[in-house]
Structures are given as structure tokens and as C-alpha cells.
Coordinates of N, CA and C in Angstrom, one line a residue:
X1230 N 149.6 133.6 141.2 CA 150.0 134.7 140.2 C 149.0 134.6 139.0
X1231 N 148.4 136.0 138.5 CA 147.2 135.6 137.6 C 148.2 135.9 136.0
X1232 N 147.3 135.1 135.0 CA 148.1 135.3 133.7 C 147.8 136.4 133.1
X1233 N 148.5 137.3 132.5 CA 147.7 138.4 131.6 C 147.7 137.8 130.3
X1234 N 146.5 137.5 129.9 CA 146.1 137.8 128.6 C 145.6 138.7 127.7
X1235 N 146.3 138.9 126.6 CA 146.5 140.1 125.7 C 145.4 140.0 124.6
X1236 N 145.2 140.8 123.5 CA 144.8 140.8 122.9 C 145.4 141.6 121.5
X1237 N 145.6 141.0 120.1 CA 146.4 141.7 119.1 C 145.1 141.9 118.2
X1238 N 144.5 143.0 117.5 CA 143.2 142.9 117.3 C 143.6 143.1 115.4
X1239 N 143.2 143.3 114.3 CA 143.3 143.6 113.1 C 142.5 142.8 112.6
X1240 N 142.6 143.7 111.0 CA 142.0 142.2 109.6 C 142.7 141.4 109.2
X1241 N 144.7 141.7 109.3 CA 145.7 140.8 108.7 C 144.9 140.6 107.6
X1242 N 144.8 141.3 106.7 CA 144.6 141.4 105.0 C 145.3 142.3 104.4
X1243 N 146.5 141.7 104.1 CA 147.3 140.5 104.3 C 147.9 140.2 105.8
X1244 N 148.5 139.2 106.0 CA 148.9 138.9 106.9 C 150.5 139.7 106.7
X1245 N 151.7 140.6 107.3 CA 152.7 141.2 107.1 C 153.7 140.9 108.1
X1246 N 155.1 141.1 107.3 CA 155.8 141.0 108.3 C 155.8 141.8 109.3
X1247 N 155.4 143.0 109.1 CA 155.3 143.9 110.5 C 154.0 143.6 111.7
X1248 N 153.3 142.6 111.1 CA 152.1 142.1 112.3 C 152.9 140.6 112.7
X1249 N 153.9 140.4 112.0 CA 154.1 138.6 112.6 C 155.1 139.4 113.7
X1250 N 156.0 140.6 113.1 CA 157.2 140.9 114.5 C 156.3 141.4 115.7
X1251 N 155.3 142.4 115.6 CA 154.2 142.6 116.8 C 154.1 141.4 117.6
X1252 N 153.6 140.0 116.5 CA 153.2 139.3 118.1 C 154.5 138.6 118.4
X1253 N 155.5 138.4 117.4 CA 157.0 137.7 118.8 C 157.1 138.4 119.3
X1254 N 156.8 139.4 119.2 CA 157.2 141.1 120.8 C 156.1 140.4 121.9
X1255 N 154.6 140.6 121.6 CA 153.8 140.8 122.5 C 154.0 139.3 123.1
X1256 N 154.3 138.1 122.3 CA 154.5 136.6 123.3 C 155.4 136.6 123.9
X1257 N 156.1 138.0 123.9 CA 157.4 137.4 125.1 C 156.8 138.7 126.2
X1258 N 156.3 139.6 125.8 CA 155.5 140.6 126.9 C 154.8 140.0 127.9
X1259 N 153.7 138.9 127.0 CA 152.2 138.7 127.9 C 152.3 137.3 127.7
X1260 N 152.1 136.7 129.3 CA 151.9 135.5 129.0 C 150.8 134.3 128.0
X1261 N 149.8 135.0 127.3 CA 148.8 134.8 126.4 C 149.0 135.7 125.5
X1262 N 148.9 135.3 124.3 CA 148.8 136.4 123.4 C 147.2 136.2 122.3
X1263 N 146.6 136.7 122.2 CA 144.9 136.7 121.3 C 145.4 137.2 120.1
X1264 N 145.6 136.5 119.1 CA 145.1 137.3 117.7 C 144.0 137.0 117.1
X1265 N 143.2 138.2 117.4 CA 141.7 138.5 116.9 C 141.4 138.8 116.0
X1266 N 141.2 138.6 114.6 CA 141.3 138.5 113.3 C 139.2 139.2 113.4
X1267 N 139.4 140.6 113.0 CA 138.2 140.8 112.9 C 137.7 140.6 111.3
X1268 N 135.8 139.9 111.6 CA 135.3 139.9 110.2 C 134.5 141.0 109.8
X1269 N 135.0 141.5 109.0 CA 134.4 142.6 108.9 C 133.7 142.6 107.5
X1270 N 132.1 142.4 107.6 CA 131.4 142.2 106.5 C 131.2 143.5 105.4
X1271 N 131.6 144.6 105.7 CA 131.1 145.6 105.1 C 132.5 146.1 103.8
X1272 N 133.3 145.2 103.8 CA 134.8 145.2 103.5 C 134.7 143.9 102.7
X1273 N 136.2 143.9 101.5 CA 135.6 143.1 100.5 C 137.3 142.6 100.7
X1274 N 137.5 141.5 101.5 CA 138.8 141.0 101.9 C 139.3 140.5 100.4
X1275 N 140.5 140.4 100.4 CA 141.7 139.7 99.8 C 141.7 138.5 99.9
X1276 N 141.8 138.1 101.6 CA 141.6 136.2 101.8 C 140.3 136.3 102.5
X1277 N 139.7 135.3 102.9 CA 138.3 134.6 103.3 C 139.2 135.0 104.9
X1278 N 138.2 134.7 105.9 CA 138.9 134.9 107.4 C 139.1 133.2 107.7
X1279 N 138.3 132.3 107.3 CA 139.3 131.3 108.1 C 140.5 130.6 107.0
X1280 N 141.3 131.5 106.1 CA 142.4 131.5 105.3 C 143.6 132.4 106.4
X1281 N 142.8 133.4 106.3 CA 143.7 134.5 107.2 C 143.8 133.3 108.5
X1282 N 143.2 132.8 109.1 CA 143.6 132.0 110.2 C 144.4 131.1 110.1
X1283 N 144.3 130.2 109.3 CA 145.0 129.1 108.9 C 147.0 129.8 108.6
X1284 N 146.9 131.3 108.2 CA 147.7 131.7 108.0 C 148.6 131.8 109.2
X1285 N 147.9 132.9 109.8 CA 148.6 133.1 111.2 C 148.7 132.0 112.6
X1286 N 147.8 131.0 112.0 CA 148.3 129.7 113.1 C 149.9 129.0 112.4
X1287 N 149.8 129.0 111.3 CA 151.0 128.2 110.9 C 152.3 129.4 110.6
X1288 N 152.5 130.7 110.8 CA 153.5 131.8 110.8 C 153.9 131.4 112.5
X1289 N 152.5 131.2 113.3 CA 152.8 131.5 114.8 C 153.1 130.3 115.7
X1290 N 153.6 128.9 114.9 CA 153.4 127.5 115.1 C 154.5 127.3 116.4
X1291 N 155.2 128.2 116.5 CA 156.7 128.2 116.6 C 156.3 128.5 118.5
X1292 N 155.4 129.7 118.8 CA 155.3 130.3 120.2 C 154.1 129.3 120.8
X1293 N 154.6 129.0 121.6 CA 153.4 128.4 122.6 C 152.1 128.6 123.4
X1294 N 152.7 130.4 123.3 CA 151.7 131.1 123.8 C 150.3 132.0 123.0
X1295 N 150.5 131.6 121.6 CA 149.5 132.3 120.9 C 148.1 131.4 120.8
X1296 N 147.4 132.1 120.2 CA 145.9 131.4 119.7 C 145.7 132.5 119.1
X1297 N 144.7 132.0 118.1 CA 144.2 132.9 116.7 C 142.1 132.6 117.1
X1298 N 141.5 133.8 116.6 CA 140.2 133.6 117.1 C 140.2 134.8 115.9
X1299 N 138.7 135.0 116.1 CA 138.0 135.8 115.3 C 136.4 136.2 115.8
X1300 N 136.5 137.6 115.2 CA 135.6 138.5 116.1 C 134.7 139.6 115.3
X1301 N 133.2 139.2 115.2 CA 132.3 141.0 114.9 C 131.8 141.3 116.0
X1302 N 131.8 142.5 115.1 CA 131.4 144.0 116.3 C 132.4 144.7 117.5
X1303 N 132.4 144.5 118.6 CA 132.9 145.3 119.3 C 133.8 144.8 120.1
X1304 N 135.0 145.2 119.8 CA 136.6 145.2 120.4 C 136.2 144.6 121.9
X1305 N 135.7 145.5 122.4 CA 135.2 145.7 123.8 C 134.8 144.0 124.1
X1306 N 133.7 143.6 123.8 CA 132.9 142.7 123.8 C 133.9 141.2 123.4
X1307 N 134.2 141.2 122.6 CA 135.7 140.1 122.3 C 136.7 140.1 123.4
X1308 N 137.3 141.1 123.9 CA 138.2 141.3 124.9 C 137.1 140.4 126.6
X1309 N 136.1 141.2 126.8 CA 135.6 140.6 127.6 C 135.6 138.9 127.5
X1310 N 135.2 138.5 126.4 CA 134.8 137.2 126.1 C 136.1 136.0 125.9
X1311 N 137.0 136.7 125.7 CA 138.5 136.1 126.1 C 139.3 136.4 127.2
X1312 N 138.8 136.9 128.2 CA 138.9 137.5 129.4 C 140.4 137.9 129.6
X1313 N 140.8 139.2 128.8 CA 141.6 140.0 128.2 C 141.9 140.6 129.3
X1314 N 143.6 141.3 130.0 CA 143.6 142.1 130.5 C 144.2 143.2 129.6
X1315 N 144.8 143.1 128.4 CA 145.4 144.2 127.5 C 145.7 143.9 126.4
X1316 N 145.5 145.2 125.3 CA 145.6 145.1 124.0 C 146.9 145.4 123.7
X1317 N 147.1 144.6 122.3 CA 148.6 145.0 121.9 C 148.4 145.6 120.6
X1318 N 149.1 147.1 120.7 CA 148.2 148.2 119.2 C 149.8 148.6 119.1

């Protein structure tokens, strides 16, 4: 049986309660769940990105099935490289 792994893509700047209920939804959907924390250099963040990470590793300490990463450029290209079968929007 293959795993699906997902992908939850955003800036989480700020990190909200309405993105921490998205991924307890999508960890119980997909056996993997990716929160892809994009850097987006052209944007003048609130937190640093590996703050935002540190964030959402210790909100998501609790599911077994998450991991936190970070990603420029193209959606596409990240998805591939975490060998993604679906996004969670």
C-alpha cells in the first residue's frame, strides 16, 4: 500500500489558529502531512522563516505525521522534491 503524502503550502506569517485546525484535519486525511513554509524574499515578514518553523514544529509536536520544510520558487518543484501526491488548500 503506497503512502500519500500531502503538502500544506503558505507563509504562516503569522502562524493562526485557522492554519494549525487545517493541518489536524489534513494529519488525519493523509498519511504524511508537508508544511511548506514558503520564503518569499520579495515580502517583508513579521517572523524570520526559521522562527516560523520552530513555530509550527512545536504547535504540531503532538501528530506524528507532520514535518515542517521550507521552499522558493515553484509550488510545483517543492511538491516534486517531497514526492507529494496532494495539496492541502
Amino acid at each position: 500500500m503506497n503512502t500519500v503524502r500531502a503538502i500544506y503550502p503558505g507563509t504562516f506569517d503569522p502562524l493562526t489558529n485557522g492554519h494549525l485546525d487545517l493541518i489536524a484535519r489534513g494529519s488525519k486525511i493523509f498519511d504524511h502531512l508537508i508544511v511548506g513554509i514558503l520564503n518569499n524574499s520579495e515580502k517583508q515578514p513579521l517572523f524570520p522563516v526559521q522562527e516560523r518553523v520552530e513555530m509550527i514544529t512545536d504547535a504540531t509536536r503532538e501528530f506524528g505525521n507532520i514535518s515542517v520544510s521550507t521552499f522558493d520558487g515553484l509550488l510545483f518543484e517543492f511538491a516534486r522534491q517531497q514526492h507529494a501526491q496532494a495539496l492541502l488548500r
